Short mmCIF file of C-alpha atoms in Angstrom, two decimals:
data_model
loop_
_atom_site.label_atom_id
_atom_site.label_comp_id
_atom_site.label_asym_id
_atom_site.label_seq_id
_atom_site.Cartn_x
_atom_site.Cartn_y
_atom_site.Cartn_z
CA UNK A 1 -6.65 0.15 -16.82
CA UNK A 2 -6.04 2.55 -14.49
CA UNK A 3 -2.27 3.27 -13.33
CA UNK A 4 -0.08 5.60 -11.34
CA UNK A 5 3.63 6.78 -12.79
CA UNK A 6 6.11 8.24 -10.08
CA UNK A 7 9.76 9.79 -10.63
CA UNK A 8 11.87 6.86 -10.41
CA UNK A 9 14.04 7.64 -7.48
CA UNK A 10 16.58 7.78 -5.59
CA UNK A 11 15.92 11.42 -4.62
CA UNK A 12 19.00 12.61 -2.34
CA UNK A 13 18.63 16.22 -1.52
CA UNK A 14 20.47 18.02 1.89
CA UNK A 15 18.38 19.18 5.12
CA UNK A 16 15.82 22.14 4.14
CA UNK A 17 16.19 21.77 0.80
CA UNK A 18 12.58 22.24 -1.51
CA UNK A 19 11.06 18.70 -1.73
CA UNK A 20 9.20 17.74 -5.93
CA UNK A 21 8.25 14.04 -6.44
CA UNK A 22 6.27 13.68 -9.43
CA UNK A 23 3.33 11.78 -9.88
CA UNK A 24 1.22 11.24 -13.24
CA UNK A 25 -2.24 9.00 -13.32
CA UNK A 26 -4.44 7.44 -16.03
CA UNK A 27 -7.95 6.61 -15.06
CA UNK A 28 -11.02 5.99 -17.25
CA UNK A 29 -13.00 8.31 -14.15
CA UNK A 30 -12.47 10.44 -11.61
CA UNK A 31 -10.10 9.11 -8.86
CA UNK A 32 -9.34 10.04 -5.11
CA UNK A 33 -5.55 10.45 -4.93
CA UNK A 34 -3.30 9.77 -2.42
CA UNK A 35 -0.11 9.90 -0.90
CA UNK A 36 1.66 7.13 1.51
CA UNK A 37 4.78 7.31 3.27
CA UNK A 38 6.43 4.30 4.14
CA UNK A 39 9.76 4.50 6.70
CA UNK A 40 12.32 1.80 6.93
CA UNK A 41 10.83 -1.32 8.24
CA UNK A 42 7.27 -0.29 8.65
CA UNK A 43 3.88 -0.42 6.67
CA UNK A 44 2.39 2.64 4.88
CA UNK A 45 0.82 5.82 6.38
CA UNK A 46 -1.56 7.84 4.69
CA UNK A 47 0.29 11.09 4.43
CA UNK A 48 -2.54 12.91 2.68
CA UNK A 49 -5.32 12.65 0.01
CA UNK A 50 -7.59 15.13 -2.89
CA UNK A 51 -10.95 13.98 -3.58
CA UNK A 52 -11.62 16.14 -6.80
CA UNK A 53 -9.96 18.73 -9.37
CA UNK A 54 -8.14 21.46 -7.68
CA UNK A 55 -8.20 20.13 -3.86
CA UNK A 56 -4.95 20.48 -2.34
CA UNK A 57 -4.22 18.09 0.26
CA UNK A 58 -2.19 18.92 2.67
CA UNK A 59 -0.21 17.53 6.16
CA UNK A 60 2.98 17.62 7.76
CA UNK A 61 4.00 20.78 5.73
CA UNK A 62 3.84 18.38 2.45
CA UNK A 63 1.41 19.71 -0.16
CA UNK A 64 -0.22 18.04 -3.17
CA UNK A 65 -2.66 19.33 -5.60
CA UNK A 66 -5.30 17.46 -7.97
CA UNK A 67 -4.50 18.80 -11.17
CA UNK A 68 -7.11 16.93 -13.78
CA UNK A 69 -5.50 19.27 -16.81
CA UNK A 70 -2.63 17.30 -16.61
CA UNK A 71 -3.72 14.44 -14.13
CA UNK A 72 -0.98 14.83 -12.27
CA UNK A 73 -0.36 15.08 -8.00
CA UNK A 74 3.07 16.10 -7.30
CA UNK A 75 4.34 16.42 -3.75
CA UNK A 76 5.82 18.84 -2.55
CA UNK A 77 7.30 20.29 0.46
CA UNK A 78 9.10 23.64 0.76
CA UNK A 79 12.21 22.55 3.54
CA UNK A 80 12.83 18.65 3.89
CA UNK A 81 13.99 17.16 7.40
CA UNK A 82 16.00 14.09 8.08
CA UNK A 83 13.13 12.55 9.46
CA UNK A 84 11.25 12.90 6.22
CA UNK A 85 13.70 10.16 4.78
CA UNK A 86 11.35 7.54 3.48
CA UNK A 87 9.49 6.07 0.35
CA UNK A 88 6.59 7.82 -0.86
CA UNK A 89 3.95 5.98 -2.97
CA UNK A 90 1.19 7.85 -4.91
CA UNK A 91 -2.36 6.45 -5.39
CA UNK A 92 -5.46 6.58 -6.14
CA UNK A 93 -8.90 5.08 -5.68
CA UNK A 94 -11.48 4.69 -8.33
CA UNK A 95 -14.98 4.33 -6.67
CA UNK A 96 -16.59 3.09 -9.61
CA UNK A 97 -14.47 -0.27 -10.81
CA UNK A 98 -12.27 -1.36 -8.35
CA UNK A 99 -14.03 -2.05 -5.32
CA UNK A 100 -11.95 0.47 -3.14
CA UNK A 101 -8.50 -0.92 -3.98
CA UNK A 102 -5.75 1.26 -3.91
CA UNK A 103 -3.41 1.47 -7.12
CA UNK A 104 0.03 2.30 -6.07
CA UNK A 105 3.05 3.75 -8.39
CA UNK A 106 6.32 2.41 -7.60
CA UNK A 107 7.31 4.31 -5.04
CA UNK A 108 10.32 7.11 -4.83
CA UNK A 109 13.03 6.62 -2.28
CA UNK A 110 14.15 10.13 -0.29
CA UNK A 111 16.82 10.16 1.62
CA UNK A 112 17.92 13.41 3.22
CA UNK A 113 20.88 14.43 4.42
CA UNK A 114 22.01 16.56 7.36
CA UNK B 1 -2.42 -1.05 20.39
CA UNK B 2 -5.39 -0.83 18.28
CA UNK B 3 -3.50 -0.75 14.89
CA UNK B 4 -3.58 -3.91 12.38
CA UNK B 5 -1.68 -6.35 13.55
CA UNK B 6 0.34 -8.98 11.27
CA UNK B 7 1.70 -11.74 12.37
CA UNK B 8 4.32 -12.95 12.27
CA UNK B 9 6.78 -10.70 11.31
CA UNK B 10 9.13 -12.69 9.31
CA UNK B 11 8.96 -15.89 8.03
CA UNK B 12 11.29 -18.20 6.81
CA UNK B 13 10.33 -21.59 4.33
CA UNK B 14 12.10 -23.79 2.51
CA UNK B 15 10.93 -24.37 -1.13
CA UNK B 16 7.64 -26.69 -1.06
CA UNK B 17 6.22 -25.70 2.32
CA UNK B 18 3.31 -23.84 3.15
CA UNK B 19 3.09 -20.08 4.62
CA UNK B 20 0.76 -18.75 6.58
CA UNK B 21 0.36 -14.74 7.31
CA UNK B 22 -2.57 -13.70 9.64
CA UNK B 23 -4.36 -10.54 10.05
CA UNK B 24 -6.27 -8.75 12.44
CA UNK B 25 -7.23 -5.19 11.31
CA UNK B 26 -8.12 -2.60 13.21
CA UNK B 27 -11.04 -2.73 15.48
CA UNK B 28 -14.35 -1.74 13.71
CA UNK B 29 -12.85 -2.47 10.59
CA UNK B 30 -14.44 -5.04 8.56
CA UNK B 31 -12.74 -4.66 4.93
CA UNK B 32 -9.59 -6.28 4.78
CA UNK B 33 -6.77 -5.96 2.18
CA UNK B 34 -3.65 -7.86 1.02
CA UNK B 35 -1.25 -6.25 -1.21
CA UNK B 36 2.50 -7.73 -1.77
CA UNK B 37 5.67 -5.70 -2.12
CA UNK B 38 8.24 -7.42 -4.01
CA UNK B 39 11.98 -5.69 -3.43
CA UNK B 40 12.55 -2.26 -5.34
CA UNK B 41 8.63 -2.77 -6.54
CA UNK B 42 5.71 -1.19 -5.42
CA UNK B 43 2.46 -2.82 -3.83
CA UNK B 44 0.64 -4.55 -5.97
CA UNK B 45 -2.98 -5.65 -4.79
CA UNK B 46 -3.83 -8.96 -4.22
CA UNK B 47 -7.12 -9.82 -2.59
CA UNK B 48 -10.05 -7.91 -1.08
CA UNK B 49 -12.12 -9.49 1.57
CA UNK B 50 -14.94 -8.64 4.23
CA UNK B 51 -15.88 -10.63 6.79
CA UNK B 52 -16.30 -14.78 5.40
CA UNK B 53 -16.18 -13.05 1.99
CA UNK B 54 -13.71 -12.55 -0.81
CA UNK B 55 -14.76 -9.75 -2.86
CA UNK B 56 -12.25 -9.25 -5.51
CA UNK B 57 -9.07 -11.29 -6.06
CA UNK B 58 -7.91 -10.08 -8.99
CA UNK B 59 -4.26 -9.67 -7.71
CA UNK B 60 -3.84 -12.99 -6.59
CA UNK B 61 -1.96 -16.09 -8.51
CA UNK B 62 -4.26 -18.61 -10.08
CA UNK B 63 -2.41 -21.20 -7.90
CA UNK B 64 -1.20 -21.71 -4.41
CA UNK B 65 -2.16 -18.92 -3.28
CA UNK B 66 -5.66 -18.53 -1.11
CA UNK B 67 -7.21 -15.56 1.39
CA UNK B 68 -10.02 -15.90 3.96
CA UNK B 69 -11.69 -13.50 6.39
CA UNK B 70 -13.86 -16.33 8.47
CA UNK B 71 -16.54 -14.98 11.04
CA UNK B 72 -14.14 -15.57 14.31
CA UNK B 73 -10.67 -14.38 13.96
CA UNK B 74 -8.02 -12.82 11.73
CA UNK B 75 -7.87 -12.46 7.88
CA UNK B 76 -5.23 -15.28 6.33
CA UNK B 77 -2.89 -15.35 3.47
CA UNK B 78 -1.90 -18.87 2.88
CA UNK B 79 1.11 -19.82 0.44
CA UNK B 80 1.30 -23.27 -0.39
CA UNK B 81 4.13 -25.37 -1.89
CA UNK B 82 5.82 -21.64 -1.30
CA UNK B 83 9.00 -20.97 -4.05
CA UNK B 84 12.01 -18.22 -4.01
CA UNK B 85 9.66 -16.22 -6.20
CA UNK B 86 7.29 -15.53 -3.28
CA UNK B 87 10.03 -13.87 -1.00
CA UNK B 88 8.73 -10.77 -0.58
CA UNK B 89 7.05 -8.41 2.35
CA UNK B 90 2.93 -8.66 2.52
CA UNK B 91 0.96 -5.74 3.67
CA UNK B 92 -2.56 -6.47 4.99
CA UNK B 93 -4.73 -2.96 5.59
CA UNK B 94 -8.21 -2.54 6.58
CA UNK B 95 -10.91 -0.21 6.74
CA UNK B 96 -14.10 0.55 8.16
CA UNK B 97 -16.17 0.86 4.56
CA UNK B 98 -15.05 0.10 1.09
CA UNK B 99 -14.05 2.13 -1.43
CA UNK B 100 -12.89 4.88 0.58
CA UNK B 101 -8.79 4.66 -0.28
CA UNK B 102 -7.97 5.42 3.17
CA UNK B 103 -6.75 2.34 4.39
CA UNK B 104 -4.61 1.59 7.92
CA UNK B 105 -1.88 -0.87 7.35
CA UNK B 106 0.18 -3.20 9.39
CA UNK B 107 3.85 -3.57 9.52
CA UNK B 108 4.05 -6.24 7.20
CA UNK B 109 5.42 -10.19 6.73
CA UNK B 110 8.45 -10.44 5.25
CA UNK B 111 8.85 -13.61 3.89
CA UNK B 112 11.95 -15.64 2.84
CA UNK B 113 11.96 -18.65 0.82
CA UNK B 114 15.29 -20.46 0.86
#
């Protein structure tokens, strides 16, 4: 079935440093991918989102692109605040089989210090 | 505040009594959602509902474990005979149409059994 792998975490890095958490998929179609953020003691936020092959997605100064060569949709984001200190989940959708339900990885922890 | 709201926040049973967690998504929306976040897990999807219908429950145990989405009033998770096993935070998230991926979620439950 269709799955989502993330870097395990923790990811500590220090204010303004360059921001990578990688994220892999396997699906039988073509997915809409996602990323949520999740701070400490709330629900998730749609952070951003690429429909198709080579759409970047984009918000906040973070940065992900489709990649179907190696199905991948890292995140990036080129200087990291404290406030960016949360756990980001990638996702996708498959239109076709599962009715609109996300499929989350694991999630990756990033705390960053000042 | 026109975000989904879950209620209540936390909840605390005793092995063998019954949980409920209501709903109310956003207004307009009429897909609901219920994933479950066990700790140092991701979300894993549970049930999939629109308005007095369940449309895919796939994620949800066999037994004890039941969703509605009546005509009047908020979406409900119910828990019966609850055990430590179900201690976890639950996520409802809505949407205005299926199948989209973008989906608005509340702050979540967090349940404790003792």
């Amino acid at each position: 079935g269709d799955s989502v792998t993330q870097m395990e975490g923790p990811v500590t890095l220090s204010e303004e440093a360059f921001l990578t958490i990688n994220c892999t998929y396997t699906a039988t179609g073509y997915p809409s991918l996602f990323w949520y953020v999740q701070y400490p003691g709330e629900g998730l936020q749609l952070l951003l989102k690429a429909t198709k092959a080579d759409d970047k997605g984009s918000n906040k100064g973070f940065e992900a692109t489709y990649r179907k060569e190696t199905t991948s949709f890292h995140l990036e984001k080129g200087s990291v605040q404290v406030s960016d200190s949360a756990v980001y989940f990638c996702a996708l959708v498959y239109y076709g089989g599962s009715q609109g339900n996300l499929i989350f990885g694991k999630g990756t922890k990033l705390s960053v210090k000042p | 505040n026109a975000g989904v709201m879950q209620n209540p926040r936390h909840l605390v049973r005793r092995r063998g009594q019954e949980a409920r967690l209501r709903c109310s998504p956003m207004k307009g929306h009429s897909h609901v959602y219920w994933y479950r976040q066990l700790p140092e897990e991701g979300l894993k999807f549970m049930v999939y509902l629109q308005k007095e219908n369940i449309i895919d429950e796939s994620g949800m145990p066999k037994e004890r474990f039941s969703a509605e989405f009546p005509k009047e009033g908020p979406s409900i998770l119910r828990i019966q005979q609850v055990v430590r096993g179900d201690s976890a935070a639950y996520f409802c998230a809505s949407s205005p149409s299926r199948a989209t991926g973008e989906l608005f979620f509340g702050e979540g439950s967090r349940l404790t059994v003792l």
